[in-house]
Short mmCIF file of C-alpha atoms and ligand atoms in Angstrom, two decimals:
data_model
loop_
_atom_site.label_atom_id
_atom_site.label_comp_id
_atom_site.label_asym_id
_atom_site.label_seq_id
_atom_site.Cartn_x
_atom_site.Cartn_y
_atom_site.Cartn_z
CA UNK A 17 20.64 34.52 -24.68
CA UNK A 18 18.24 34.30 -27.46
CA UNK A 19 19.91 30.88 -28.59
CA UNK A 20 19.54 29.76 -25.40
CA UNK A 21 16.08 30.30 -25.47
CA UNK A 22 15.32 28.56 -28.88
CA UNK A 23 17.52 25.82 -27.72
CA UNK A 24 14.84 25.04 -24.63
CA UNK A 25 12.05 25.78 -27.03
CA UNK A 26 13.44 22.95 -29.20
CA UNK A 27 14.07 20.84 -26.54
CA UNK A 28 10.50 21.51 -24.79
CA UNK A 29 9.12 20.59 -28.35
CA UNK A 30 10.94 17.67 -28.89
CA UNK A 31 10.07 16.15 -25.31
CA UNK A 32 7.09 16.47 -25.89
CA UNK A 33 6.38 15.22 -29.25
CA UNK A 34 8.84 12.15 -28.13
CA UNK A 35 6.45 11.07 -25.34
CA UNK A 36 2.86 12.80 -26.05
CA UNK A 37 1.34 10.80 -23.35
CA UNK A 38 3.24 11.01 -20.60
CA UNK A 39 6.96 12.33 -19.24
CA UNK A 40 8.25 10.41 -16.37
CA UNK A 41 9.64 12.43 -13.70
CA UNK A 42 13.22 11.75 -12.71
CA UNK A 43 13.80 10.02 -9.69
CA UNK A 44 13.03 10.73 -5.89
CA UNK A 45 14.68 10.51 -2.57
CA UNK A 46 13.84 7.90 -0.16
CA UNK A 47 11.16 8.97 2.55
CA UNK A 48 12.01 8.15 5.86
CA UNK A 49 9.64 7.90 8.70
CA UNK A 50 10.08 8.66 11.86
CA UNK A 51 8.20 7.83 14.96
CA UNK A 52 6.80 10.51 16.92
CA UNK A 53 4.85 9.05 19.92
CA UNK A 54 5.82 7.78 23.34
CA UNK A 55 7.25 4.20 23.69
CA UNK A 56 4.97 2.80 24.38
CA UNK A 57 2.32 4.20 21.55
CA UNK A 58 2.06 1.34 19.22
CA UNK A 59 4.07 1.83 15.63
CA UNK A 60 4.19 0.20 12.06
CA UNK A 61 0.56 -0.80 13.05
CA UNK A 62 -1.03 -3.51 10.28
CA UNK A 63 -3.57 -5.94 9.96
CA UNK A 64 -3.75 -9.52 7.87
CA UNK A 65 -6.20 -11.95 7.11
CA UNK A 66 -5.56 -15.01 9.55
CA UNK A 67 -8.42 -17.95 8.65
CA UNK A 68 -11.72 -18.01 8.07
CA UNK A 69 -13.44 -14.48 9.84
CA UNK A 70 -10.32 -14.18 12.32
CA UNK A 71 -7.54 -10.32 11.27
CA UNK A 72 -4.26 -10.53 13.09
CA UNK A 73 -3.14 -7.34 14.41
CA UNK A 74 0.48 -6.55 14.34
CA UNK A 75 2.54 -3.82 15.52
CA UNK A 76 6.02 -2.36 17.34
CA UNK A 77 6.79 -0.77 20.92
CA UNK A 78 9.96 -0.01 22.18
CA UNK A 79 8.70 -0.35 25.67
CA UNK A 80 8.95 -3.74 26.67
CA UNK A 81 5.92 -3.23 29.22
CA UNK A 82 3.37 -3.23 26.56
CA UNK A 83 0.89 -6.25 27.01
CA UNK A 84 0.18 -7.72 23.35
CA UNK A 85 -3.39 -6.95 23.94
CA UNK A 86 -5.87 -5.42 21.05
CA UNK A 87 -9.09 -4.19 22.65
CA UNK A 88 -12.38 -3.57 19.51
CA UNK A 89 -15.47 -3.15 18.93
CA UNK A 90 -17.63 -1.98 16.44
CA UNK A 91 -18.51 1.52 17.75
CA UNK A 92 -16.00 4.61 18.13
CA UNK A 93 -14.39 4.06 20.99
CA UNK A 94 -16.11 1.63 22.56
CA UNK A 95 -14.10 -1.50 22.76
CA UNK A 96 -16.43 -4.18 24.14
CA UNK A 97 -13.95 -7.29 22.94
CA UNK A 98 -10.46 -8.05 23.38
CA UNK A 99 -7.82 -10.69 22.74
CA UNK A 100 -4.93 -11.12 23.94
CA UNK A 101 -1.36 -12.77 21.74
CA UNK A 102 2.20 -12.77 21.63
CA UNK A 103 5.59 -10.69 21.90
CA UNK A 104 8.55 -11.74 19.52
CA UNK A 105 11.82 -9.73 18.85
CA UNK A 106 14.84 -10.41 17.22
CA UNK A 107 18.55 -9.22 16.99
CA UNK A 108 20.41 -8.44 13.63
CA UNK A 109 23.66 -7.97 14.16
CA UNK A 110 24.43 -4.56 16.68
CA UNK A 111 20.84 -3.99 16.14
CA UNK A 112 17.69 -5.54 18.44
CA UNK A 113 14.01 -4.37 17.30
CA UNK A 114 11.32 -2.96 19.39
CA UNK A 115 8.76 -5.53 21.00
CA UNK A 116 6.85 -7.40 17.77
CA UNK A 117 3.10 -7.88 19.11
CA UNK A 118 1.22 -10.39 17.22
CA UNK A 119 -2.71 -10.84 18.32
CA UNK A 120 -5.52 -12.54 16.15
CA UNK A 121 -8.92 -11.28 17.36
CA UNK A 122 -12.15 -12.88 16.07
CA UNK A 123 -14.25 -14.21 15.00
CA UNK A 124 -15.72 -10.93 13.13
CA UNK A 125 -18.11 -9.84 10.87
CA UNK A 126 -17.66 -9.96 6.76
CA UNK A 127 -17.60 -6.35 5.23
CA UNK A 128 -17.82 -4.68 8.47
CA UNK A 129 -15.63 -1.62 10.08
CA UNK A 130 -14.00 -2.35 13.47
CA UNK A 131 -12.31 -0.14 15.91
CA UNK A 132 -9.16 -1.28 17.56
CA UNK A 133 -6.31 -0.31 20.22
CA UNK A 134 -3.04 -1.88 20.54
CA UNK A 135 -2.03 -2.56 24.09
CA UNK A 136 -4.44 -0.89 26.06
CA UNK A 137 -3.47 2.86 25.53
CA UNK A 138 -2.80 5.11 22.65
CA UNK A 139 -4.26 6.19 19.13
CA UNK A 140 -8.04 4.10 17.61
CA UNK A 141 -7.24 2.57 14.68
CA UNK A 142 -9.82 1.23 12.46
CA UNK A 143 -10.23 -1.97 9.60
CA UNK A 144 -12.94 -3.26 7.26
CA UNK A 145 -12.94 -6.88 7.23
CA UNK A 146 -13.47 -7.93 3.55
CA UNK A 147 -16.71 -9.02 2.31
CA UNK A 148 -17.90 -12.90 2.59
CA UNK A 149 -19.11 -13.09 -1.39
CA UNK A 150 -19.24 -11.19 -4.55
CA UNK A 151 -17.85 -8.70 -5.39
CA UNK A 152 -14.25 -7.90 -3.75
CA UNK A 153 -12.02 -5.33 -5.15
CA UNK A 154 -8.07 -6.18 -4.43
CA UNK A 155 -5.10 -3.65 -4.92
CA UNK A 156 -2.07 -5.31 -6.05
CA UNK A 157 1.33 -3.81 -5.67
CA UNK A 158 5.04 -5.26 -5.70
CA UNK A 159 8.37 -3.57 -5.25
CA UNK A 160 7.08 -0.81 -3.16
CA UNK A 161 10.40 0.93 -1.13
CA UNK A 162 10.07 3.75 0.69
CA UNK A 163 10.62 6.88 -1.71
CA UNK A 164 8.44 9.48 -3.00
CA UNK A 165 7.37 7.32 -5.64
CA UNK A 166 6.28 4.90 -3.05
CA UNK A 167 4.45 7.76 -1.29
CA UNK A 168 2.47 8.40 -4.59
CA UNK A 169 1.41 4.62 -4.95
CA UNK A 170 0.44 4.77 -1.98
CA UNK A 171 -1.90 7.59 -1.95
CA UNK A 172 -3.16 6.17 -5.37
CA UNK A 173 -4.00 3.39 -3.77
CA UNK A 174 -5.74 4.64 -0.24
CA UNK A 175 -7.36 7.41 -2.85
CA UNK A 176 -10.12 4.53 -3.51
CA UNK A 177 -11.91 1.84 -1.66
CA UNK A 178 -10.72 -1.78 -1.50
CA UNK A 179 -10.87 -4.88 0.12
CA UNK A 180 -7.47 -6.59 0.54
CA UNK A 181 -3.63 -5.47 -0.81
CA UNK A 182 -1.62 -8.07 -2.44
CA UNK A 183 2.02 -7.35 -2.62
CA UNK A 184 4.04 -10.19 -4.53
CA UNK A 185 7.41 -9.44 -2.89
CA UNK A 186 9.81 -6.68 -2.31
CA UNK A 187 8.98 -4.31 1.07
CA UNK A 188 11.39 -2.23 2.74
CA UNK A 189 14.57 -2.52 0.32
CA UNK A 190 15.90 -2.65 4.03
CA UNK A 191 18.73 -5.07 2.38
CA UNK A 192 20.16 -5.67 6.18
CA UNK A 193 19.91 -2.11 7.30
CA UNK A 194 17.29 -2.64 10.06
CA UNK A 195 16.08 0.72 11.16
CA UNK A 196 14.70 0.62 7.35
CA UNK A 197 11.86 -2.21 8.25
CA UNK A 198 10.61 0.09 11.25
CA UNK A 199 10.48 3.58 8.65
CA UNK A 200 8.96 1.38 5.82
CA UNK A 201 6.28 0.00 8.67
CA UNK A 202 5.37 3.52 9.72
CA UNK A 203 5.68 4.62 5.87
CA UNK A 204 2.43 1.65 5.13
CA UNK A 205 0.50 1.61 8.47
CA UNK A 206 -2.05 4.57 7.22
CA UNK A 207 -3.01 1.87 4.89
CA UNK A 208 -1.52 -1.45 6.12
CA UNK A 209 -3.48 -0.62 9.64
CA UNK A 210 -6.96 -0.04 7.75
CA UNK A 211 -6.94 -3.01 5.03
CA UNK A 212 -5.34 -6.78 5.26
CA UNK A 213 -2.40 -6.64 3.51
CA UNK A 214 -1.40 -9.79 2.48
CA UNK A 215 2.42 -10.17 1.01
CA UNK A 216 4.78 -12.80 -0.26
CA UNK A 217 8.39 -12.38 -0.19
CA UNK A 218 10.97 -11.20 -2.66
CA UNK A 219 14.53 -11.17 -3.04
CA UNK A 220 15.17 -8.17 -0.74
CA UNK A 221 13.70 -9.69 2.03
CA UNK A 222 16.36 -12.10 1.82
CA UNK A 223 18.77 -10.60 4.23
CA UNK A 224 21.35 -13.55 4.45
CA UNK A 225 24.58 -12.75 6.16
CA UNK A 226 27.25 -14.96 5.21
CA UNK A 227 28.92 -16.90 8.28
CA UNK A 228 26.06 -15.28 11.19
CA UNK A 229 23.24 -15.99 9.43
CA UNK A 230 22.59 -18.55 7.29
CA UNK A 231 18.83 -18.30 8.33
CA UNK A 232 17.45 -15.93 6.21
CA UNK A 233 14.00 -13.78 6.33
CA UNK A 234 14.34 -12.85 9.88
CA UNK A 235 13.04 -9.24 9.52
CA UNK A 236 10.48 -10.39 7.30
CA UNK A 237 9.68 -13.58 8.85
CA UNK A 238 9.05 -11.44 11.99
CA UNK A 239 7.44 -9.05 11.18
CA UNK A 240 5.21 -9.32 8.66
CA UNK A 241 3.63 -13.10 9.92
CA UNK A 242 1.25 -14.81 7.52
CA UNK A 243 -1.30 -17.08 7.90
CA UNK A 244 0.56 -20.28 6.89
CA UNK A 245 -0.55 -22.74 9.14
CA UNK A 246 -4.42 -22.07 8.22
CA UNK A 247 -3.29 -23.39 5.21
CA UNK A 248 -1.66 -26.15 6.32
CA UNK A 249 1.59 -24.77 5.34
CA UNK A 250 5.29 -25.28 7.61
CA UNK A 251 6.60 -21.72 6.18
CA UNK A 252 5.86 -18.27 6.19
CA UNK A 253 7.32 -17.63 2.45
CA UNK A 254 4.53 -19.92 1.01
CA UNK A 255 0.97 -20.06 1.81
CA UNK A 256 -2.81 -19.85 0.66
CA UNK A 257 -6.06 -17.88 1.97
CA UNK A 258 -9.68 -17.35 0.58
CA UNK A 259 -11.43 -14.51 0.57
CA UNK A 260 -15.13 -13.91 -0.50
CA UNK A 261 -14.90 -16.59 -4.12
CA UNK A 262 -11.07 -16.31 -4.35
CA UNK A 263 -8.65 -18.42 -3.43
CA UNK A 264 -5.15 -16.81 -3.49
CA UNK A 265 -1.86 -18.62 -3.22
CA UNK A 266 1.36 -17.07 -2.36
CA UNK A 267 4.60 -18.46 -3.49
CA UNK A 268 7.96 -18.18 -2.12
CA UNK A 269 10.73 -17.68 -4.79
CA UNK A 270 13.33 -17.83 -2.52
CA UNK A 271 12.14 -20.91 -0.77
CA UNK A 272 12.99 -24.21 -2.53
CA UNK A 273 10.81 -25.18 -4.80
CA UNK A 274 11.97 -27.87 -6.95
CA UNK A 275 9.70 -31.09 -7.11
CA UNK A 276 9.45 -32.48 -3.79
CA UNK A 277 10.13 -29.95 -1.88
CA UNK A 278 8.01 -29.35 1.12
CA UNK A 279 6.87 -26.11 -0.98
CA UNK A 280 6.24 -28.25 -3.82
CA UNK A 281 4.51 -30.84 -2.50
CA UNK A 282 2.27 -28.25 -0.25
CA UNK A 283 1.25 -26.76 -3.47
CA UNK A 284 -0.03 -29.65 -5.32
CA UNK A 285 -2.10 -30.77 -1.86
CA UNK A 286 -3.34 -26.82 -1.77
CA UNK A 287 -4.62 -26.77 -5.41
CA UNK A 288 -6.08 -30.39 -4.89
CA UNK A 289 -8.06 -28.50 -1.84
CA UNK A 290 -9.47 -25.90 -4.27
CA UNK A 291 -13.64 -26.24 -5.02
CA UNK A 292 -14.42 -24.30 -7.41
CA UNK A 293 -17.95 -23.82 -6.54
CA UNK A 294 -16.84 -21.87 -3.24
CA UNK A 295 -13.99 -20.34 -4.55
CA UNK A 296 -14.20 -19.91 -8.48
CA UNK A 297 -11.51 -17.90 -8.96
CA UNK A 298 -7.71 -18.90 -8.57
CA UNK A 299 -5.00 -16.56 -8.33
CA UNK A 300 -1.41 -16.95 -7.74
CA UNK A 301 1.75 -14.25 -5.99
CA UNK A 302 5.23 -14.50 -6.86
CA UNK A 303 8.13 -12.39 -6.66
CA UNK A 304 10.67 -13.19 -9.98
CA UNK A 305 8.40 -13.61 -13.04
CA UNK A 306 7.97 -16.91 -15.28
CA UNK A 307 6.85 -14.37 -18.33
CA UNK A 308 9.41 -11.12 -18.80
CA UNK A 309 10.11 -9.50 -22.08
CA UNK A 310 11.84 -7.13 -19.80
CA UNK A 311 15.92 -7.19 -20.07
CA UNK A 312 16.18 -6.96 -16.51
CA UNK A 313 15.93 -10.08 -14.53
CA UNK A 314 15.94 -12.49 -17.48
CA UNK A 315 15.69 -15.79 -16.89
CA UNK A 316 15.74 -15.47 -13.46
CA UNK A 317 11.92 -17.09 -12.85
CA UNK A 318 12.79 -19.79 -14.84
CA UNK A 319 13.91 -22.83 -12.52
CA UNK A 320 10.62 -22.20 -10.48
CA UNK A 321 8.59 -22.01 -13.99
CA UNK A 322 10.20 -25.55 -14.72
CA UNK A 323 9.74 -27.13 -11.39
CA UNK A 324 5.71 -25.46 -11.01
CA UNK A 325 4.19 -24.20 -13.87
CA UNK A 326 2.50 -27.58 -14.83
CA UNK A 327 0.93 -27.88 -11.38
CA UNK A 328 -0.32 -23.89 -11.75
CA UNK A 329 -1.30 -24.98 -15.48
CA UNK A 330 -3.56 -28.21 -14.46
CA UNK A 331 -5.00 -26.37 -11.39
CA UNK A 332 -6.39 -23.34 -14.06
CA UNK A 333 -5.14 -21.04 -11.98
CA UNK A 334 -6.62 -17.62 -13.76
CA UNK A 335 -3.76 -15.71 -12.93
CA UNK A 336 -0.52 -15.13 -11.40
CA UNK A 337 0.83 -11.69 -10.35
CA UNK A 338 4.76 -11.09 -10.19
CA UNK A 339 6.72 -8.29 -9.56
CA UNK A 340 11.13 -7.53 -9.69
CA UNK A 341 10.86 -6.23 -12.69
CA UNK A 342 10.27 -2.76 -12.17
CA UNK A 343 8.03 -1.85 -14.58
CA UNK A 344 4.78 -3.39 -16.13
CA UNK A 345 3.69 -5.66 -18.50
CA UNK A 346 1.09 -8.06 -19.46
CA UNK A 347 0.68 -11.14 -21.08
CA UNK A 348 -1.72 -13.12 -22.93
CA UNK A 349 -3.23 -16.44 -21.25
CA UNK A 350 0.20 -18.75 -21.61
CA UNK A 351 1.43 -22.27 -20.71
CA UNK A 352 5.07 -23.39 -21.31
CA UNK A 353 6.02 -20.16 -23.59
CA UNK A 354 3.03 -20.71 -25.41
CA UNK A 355 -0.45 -18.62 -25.55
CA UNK A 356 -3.12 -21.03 -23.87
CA UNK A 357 -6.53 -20.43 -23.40
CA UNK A 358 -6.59 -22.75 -20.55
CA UNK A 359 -3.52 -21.33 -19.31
CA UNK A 360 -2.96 -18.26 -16.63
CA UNK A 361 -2.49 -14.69 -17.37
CA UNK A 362 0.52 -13.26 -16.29
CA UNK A 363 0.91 -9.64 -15.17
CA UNK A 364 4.83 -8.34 -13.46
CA UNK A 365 3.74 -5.26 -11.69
CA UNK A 366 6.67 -4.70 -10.06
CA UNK A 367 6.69 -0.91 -10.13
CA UNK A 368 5.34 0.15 -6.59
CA UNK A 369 8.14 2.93 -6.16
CA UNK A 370 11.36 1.51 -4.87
CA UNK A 371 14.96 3.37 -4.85
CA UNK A 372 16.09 1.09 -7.75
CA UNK A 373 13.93 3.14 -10.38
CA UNK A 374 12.54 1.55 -13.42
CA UNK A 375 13.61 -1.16 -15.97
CA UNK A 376 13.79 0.74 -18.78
CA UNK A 377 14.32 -1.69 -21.46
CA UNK A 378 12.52 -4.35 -23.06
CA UNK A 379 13.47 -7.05 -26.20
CA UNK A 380 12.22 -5.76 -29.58
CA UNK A 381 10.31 -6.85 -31.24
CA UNK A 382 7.53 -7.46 -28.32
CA UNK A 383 7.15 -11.43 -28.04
CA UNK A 384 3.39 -12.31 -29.48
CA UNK A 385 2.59 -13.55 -26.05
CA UNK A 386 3.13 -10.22 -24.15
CA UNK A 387 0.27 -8.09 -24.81
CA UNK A 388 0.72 -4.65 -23.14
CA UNK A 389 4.39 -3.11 -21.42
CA UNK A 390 5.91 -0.63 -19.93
CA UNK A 391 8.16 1.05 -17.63
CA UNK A 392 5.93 3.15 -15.60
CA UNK A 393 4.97 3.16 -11.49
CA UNK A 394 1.95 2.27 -10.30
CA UNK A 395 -0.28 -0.19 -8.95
CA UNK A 396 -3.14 -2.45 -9.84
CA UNK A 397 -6.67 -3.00 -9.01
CA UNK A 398 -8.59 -6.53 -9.53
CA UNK A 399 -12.10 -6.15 -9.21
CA UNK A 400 -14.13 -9.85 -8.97
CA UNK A 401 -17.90 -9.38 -9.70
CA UNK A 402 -19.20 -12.50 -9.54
CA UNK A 403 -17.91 -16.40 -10.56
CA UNK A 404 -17.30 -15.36 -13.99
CA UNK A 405 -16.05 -11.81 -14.28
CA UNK A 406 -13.60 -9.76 -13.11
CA UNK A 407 -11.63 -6.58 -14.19
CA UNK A 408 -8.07 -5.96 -14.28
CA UNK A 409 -6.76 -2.39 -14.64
CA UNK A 410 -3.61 -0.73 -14.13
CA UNK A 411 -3.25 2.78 -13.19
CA UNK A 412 -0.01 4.42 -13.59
CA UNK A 413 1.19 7.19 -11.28
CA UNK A 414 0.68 10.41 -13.27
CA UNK A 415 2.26 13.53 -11.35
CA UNK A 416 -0.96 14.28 -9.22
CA UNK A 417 -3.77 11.19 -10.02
CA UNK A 418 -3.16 8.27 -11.26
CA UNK A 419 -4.39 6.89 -15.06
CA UNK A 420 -5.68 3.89 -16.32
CA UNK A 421 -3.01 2.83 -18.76
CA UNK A 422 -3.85 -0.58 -19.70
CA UNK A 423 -7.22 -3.06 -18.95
CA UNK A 424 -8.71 -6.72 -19.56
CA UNK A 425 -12.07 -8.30 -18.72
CA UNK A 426 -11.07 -11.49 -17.24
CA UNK A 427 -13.53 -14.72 -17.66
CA UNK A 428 -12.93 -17.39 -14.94
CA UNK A 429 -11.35 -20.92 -16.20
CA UNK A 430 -13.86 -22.31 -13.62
CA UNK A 431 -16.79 -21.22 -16.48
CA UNK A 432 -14.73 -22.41 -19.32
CA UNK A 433 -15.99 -25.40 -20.56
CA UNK A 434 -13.02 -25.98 -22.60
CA UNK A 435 -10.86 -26.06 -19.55
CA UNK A 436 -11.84 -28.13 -16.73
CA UNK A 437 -9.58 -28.49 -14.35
CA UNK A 438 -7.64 -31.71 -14.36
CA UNK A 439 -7.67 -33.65 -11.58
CA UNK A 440 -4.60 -35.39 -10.48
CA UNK A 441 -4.95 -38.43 -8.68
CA UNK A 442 -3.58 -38.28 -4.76
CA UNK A 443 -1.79 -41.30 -5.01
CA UNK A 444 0.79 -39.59 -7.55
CA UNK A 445 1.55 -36.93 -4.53
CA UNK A 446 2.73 -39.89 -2.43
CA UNK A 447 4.73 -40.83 -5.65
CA UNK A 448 6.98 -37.67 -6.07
CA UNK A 449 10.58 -38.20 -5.29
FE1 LIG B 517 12.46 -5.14 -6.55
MN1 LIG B 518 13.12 -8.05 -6.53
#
């Protein structure tokens, strides 16, 4: 008994002198939600940005007598406007989701709090349209899943204000099991119904079935609609929005993007768009990183880093957030595997909480270009102050708060004198092959 006892004591000393910061807890079950309303109470509520002053409202019913109807205002429940959209549905394999409303209301107010109901009856919800200028706080997340890490993310990151969520890829780790989308929808609407979330997608949202479906994304495609045609896009897995001085482009790994490709050649017409005096910053969402010192996924951003980086590069794109590597790390401004100054910084946070756990291990020694790592969950805030500054910070889940592990001032390339962007004529787009 007694050596059992200095055996723990040794063990409980060595733990802790191993890791004096911080001991990860093991890992945690998946969370499931359930519904618990009537049919025809609206479910897996959330709201996205959808042009210039206009939300979209999305959400589920199983009865198919709901009208796709969202009635607001800007009082507690009074709803003095309403718009009216569209029903969609699909079937995936012996399984057929609920009714898939889709309404854009607008236009509405920057920075202001708006009331809503989905379909005439049922629960108030409530969203803040972001502000229209300086400063806007975003929450970034990737890889999110539906455990209990998820569940601690996700309090982290309703625990203080923001503005908009960016998620660079990776929902529901539904991975062709249906029912998952409608659990991970109820798991986010507490937050996805009060904020825009705005997501690109990653490889579990792939969902291909070899033989009966060759047309992939149809959960995600579905479901979680982005704005792509305000943007002039033809696809939901790519597409570009602007909120208060940002714009923000979303990328589609998993959509081809080799030179001249339609997502190739949208990109180089949506960063010839860009003004920087209205929108000084540039940021950039994909889901398999260019920049990975990680040993998981190696390599596996490269193609896309090939066929895009030089557009990203020339555009001075400030930076580009990644996740599928679950864990975090950091790097340095960079430009073809070299440290730029004119060149993005590139963040993977790719640890929102999935079932996969954590990548664990990285290549030693650290590359010079990656700057801070490590295999941790949590989430991300950017905070834009004006057209030169913003803050990056990246708060790791800690067993009951979360903790600000790692931090950068950011300057906009827009202010940099040394790095103007470089214009490329038009008539080269018509040139591409
Ligand atoms: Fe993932
Ligand atoms: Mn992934």
């Amino acid at each position: 008994m007694v050596t059992l006892f200095t055996h723990l004591f040794l063990l409980f000393l060595l733990t802790t002198a191993a890791s004096p910061e911080y001991t990860r807890p093991g890992p945690r079950p998946l969370v499931l939600r359930q519904h618990s309303g009537s049919d025809s109470d609206p479910q897996q509520v959330h709201v996205s940005l959808s042009g210039k002053g206009y939300i979209r409202v999305s959400w589920i019913t199983s009865d198919k007598n709901v009208q796709p109807t969202v009635q607001y205002g800007k009082t507690r429940g009074k709803y003095n406007l309403s718009a009216t959209g569209e029903i969609t549905s699909y079937h995936y394999l012996f399984y057929k989701s609920g009714q898939i409303h889709h309404v854009r209301i607008g236009p509405l107010d920057p920075g202001t709090t708006y009331y809503y109901r989905c379909g005439g009856s049922g629960p108030e919800f409530h969203f803040r349209t972001p502000p229209s200028a300086f400063p806007v706080e975003f929450a970034v997340a990737g890889d999110l899943g539906q455990t209990e890490w998820t569940v601690s993310t996700l309090s982290h990151i309703g625990a203080r204000d923001y503005d908009v969520l960016l998620l660079p890829g990776d929902l529901s780790y539904a991975d062709m099991d249906q029912p998952l989308w409608d659990s991970f929808g109820r798991l986010v609407e507490p937050y996805a119904s009060t904020r825009p979330w705005m997501v690109t997608q990653g490889n579990h949202e792939v969902e291909t079935l070899p033989v009966v479906y060759r047309n992939a994304f149809m959960a995600y495609n579905t479901r979680w609609l982005m704005p792509y045609r305000a943007s002039k896009s033809t696809s939901n897995l790519y597409y570009s929005f602007e909120v208060a001085g940002a714009h923000i482009i979303m990328l589609g790994s998993y959509a081809d993007f080799y030179i001249g490709s339609d997502q190739y050649r949208w990109l180089k017409a949506d960063v010839a768009s860009i003004d920087r005096r209205r929108t000084p910053w540039v940021f950039a969402l994909l889901h398999a990183p260019w920049y990975n010192s990680n040993f998981a996924h190696r390599g596996e951003g490269e193609a896309m880093r090939v066929a895009m980086e030089e557009v990203l590069y020339k555009a001075r794109v400030d930076a580009v957030f990644t996740g599928h590597v679950h864990a975090y790390e950091r790097f340095t401004r960079v430009y073809n595997n070299k440290a730029d100054v004119c060149g993005p910084v590139h963040v993977t946070i790719g640890d929102g909480g999935n079932r996969e756990g954590l990548a664990n291990s990285f290549e030693n020694p650290r590359p010079s270009i990656s700057v801070y790592r490590e295999p941790s969950f949590g989430h991300a805030r950017l905070r834009v102050f004006n057209s030169t500054h913003a803050h990056w910070s990246w708060h790791r889940n800690n067993d009951t708060g979360s903790f600000v592990a790692d931090e950068l001032w950011l300057e906009s390339l827009a202010a940099s004198k040394a790095c103007k962007p470089i214009r490329v004529p038009s008539k080269s787009q018509n040139e591409e092959p």
